[in-house]
Tab-separated table of N, CA and C in Angstrom:
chain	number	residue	atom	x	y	z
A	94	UNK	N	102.665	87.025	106.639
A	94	UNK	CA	103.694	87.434	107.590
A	94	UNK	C	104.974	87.756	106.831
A	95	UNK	N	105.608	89.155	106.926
A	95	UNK	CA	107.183	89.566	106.266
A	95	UNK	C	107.604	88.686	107.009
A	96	UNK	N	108.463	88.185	106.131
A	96	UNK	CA	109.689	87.901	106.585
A	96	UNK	C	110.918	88.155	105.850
A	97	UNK	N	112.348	89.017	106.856
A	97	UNK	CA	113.352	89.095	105.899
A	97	UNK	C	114.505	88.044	106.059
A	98	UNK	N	115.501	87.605	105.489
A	98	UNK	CA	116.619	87.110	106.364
A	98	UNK	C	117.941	87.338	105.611
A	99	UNK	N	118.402	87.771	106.422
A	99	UNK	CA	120.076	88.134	105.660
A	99	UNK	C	121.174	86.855	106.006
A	100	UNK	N	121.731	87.061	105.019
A	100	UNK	CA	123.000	86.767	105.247
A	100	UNK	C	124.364	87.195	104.205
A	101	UNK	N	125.586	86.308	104.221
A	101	UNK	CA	126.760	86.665	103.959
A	101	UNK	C	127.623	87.896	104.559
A	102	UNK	N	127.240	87.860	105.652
A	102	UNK	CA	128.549	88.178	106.947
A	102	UNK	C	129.522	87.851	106.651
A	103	UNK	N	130.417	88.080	107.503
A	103	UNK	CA	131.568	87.490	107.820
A	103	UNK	C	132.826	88.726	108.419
A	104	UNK	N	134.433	87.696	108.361
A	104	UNK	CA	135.040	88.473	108.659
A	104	UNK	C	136.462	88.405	107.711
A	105	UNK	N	136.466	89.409	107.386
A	105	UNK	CA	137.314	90.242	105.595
A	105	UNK	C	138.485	91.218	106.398
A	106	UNK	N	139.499	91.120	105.840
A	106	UNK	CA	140.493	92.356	105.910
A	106	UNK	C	140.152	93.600	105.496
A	107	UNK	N	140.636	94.147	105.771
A	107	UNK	CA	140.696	95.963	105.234
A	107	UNK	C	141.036	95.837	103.778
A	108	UNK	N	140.194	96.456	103.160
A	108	UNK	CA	140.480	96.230	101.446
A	108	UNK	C	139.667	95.259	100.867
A	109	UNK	N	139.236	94.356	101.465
A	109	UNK	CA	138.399	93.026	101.268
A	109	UNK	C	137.134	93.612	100.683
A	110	UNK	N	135.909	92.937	100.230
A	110	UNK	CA	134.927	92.286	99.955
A	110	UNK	C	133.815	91.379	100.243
A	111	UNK	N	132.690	91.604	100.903
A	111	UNK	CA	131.665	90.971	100.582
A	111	UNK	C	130.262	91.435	100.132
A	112	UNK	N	129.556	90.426	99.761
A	112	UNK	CA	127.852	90.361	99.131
A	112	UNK	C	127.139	90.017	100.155
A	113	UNK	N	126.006	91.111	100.859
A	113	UNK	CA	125.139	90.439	101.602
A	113	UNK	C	123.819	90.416	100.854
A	114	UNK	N	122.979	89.230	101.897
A	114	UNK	CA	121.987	88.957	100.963
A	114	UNK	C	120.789	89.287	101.738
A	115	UNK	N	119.620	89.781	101.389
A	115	UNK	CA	118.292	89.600	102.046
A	115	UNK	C	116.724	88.870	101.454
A	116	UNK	N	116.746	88.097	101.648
A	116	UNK	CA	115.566	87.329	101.476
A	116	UNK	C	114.503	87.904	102.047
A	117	UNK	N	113.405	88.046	101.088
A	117	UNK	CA	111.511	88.251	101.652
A	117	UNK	C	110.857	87.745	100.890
A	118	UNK	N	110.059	87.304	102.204
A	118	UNK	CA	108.604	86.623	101.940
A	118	UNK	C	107.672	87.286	102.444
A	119	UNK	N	106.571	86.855	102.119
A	119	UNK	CA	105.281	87.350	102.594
A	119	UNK	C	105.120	89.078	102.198
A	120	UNK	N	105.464	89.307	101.232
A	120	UNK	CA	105.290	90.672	101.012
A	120	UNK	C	105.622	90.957	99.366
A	121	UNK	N	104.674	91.868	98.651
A	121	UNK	CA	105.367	92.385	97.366
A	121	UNK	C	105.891	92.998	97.466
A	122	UNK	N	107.264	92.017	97.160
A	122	UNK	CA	108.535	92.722	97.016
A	122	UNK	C	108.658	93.634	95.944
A	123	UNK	N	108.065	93.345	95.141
A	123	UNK	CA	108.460	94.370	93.606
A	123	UNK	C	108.240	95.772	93.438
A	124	UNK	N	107.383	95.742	94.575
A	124	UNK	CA	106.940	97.236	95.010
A	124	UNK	C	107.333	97.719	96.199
A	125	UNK	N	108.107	97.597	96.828
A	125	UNK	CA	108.400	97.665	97.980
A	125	UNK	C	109.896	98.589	97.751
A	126	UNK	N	110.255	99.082	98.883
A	126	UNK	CA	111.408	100.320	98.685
A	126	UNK	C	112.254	99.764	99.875
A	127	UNK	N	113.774	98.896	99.529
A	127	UNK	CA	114.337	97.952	100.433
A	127	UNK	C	115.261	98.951	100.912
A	128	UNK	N	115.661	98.668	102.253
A	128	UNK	CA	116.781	99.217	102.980
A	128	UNK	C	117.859	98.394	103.833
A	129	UNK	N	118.940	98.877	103.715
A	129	UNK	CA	119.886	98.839	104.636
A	129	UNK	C	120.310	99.242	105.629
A	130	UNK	N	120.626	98.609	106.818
A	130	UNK	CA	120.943	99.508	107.886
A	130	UNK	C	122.025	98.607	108.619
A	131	UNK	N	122.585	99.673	109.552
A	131	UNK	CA	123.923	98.806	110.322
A	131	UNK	C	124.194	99.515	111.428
A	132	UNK	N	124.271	98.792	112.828
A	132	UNK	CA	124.549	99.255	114.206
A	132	UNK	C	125.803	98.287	114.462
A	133	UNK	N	126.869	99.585	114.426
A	133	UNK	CA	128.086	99.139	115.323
A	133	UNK	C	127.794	99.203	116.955
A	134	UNK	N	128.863	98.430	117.809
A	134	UNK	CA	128.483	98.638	118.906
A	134	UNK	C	129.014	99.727	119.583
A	135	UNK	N	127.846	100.329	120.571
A	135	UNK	CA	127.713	101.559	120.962
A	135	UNK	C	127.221	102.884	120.035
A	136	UNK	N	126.839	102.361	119.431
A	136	UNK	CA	126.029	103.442	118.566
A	136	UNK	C	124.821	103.155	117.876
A	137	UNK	N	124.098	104.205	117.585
A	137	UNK	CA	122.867	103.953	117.236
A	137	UNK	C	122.842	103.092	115.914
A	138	UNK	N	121.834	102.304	115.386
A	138	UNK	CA	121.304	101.734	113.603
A	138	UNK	C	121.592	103.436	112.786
A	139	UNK	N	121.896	103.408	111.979
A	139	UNK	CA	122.055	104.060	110.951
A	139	UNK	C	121.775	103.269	109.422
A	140	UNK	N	120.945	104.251	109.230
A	140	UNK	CA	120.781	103.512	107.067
A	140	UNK	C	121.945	103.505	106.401
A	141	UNK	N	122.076	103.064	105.869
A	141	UNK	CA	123.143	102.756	104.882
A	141	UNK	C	123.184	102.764	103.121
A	142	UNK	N	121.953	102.282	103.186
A	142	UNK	CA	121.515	102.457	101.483
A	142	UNK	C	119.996	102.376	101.424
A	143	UNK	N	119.476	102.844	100.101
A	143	UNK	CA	118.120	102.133	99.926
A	143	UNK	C	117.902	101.970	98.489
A	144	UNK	N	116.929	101.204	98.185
A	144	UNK	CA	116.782	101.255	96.603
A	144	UNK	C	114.968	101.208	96.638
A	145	UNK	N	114.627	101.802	95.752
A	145	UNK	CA	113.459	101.770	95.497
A	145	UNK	C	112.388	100.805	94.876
A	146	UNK	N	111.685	100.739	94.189
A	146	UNK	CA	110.792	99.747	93.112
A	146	UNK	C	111.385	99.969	91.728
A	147	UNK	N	111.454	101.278	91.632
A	147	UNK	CA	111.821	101.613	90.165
A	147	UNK	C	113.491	101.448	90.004
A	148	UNK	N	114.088	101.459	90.850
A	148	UNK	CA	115.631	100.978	91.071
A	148	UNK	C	116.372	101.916	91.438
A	149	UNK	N	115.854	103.405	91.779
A	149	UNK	CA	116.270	104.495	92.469
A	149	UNK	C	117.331	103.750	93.634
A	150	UNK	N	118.682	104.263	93.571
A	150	UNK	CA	118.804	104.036	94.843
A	150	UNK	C	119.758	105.472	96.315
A	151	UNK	N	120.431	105.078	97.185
A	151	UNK	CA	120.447	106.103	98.011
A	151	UNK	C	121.511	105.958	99.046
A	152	UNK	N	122.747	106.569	98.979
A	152	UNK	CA	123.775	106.167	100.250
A	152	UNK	C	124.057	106.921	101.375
A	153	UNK	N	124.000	106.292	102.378
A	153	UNK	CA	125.120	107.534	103.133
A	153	UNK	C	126.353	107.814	102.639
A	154	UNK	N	127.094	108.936	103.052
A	154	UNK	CA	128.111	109.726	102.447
A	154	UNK	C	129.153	108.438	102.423
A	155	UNK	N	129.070	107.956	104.022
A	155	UNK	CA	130.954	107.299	103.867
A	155	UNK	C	130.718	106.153	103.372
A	156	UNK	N	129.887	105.463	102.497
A	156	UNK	CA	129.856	104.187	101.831
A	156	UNK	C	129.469	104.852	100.250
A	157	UNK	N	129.405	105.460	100.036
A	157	UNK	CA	128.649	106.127	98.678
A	157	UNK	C	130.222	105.690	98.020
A	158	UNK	N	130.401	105.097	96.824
A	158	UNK	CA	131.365	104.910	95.399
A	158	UNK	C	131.981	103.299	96.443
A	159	UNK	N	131.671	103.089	97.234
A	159	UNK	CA	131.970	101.541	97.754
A	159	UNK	C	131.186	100.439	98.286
A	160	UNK	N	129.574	100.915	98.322
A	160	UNK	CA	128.964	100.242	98.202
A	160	UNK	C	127.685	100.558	97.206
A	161	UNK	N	127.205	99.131	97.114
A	161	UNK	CA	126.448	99.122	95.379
A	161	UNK	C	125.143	97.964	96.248
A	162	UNK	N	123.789	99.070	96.239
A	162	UNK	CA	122.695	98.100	96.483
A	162	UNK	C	122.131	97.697	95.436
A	163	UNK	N	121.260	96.570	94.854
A	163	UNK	CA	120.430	96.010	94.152
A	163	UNK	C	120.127	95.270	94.853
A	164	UNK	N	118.975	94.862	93.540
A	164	UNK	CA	117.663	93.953	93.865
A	164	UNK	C	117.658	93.021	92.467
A	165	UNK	N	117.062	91.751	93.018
A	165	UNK	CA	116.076	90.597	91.831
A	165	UNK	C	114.992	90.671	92.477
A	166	UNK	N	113.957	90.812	91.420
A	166	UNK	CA	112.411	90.638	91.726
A	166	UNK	C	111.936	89.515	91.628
A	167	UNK	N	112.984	88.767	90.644
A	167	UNK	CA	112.677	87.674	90.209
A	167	UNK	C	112.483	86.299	91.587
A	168	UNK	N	113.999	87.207	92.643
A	168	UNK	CA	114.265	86.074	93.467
A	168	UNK	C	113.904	86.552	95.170
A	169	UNK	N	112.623	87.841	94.978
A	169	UNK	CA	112.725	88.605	96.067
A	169	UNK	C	113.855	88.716	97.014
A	170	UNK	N	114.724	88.892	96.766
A	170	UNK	CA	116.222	89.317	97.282
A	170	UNK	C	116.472	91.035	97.225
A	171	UNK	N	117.512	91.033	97.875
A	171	UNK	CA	117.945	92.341	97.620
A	171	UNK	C	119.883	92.504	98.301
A	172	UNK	N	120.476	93.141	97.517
A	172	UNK	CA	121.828	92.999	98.196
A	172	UNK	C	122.584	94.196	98.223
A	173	UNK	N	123.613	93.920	98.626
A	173	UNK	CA	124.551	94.908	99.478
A	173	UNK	C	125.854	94.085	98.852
A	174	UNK	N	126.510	95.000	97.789
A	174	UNK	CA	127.771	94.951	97.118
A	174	UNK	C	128.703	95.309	98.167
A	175	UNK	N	129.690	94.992	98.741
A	175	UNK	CA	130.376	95.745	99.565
A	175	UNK	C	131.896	96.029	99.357
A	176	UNK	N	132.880	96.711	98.818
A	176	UNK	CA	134.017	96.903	98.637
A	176	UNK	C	134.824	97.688	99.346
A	177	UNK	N	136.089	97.528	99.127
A	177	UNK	CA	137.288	98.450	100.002
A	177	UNK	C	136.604	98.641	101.090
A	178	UNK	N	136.267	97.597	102.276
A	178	UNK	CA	135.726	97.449	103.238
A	178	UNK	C	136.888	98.414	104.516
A	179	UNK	N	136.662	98.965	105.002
A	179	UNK	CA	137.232	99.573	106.474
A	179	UNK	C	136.925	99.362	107.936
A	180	UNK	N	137.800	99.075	108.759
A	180	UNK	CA	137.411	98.440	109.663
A	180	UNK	C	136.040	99.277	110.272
A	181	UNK	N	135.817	100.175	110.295
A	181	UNK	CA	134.824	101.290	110.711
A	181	UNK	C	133.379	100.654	109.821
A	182	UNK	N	133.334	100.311	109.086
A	182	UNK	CA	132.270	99.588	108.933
A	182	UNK	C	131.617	98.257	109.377
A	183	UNK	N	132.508	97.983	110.370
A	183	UNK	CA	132.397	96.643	111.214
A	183	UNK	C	130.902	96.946	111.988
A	184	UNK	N	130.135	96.453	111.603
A	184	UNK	CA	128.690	96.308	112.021
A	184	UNK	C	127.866	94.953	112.256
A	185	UNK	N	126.591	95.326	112.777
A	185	UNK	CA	125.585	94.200	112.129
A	185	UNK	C	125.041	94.796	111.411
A	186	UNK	N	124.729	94.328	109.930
A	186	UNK	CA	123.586	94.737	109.302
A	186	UNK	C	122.257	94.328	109.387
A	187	UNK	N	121.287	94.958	108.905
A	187	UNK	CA	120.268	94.825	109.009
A	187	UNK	C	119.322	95.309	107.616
A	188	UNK	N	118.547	94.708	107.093
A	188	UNK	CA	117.687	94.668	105.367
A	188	UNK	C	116.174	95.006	106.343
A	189	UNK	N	115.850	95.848	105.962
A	189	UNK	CA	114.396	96.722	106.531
A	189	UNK	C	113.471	96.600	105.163
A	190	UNK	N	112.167	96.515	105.401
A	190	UNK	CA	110.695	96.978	105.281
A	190	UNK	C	110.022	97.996	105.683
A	191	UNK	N	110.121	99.139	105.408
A	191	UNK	CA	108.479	99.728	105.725
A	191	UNK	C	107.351	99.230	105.183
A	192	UNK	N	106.369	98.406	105.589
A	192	UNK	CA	105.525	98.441	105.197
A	192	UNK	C	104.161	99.472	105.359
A	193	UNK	N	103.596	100.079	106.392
A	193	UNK	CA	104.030	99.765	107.823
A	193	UNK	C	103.630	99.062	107.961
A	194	UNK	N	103.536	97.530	109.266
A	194	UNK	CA	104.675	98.418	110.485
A	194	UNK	C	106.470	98.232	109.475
A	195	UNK	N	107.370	98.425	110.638
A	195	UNK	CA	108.291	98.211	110.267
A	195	UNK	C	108.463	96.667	110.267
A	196	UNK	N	109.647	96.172	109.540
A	196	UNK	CA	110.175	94.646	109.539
A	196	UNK	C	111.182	94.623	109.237
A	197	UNK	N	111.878	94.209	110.516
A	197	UNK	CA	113.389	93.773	110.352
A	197	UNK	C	114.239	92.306	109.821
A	198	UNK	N	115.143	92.050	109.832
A	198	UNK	CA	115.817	90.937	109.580
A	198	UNK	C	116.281	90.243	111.119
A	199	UNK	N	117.155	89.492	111.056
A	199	UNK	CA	117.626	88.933	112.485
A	199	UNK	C	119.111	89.672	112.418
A	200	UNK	N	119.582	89.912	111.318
A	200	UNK	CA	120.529	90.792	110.899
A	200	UNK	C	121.955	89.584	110.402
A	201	UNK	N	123.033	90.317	110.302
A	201	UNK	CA	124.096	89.773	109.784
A	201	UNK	C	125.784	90.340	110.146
A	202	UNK	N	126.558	89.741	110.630
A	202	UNK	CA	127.636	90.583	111.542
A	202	UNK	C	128.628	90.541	110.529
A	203	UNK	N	129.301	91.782	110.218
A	203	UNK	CA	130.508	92.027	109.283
A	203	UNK	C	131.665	92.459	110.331
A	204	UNK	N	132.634	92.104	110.133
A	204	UNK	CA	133.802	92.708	110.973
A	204	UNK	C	134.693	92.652	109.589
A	205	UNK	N	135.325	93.622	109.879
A	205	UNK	CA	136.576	94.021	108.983
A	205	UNK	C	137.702	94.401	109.976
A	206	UNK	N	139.153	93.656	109.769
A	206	UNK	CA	140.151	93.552	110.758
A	206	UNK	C	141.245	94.768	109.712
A	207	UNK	N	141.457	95.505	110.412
A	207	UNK	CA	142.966	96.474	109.724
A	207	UNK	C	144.247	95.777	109.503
């Protein structure tokens, strides 16, 4: 059974900083191609990053040079660098699987205050 679980939420000023984290089990991770995603409210999940097996990774435009995904294989983890945070990125995130099927996290709530 996947399982993911995130954390390191929270709530940061404008300009601020945080590291989120995603934990998996039940799955090879080392081969696996991890994602990010984040639904503010009233709007749809949107991706956010991805990184691959080989360490490829992939942004949307308005986080691209401020956020930084990696991975440990070592610790099946995977994270989300997050800098010069804007309140507009105030989301829940969410650390995805395709396996198929899909597999989500329970997710993780960021607010950033201006």
């Amino acid at each position: 059974q996947v399982q993911l679980a995130e954390s390191g939420g929270g709530l940061v000023q404008a300009g601020g900083s945080l590291r989120l984290s995603c934990a998996a089990s039940g799955m090879i991770f080392r081969i696996a191609t991890m994602h990010w995603f984040r639904q503010a409210p009233g709007k749809q999940r949107e991706l956010v990053a991805l990184i691959s097996s080989t360490g490829s990774t992939n942004y949307e435009d308005s986080v691209r040079g401020r956020f930084t995904i990696s991975r440990d294989n070592a610790k099946n983890t995977v994270y989300l660098q997050m800098n010069n945070l804007k309140p507009e990125d105030t989301a829940v995130y969410y650390c995805s699987y395709f396996g198929p099927p899909a597999y989500w996290g329970q997710g993780t709530q960021v607010t950033v205050s201006s």
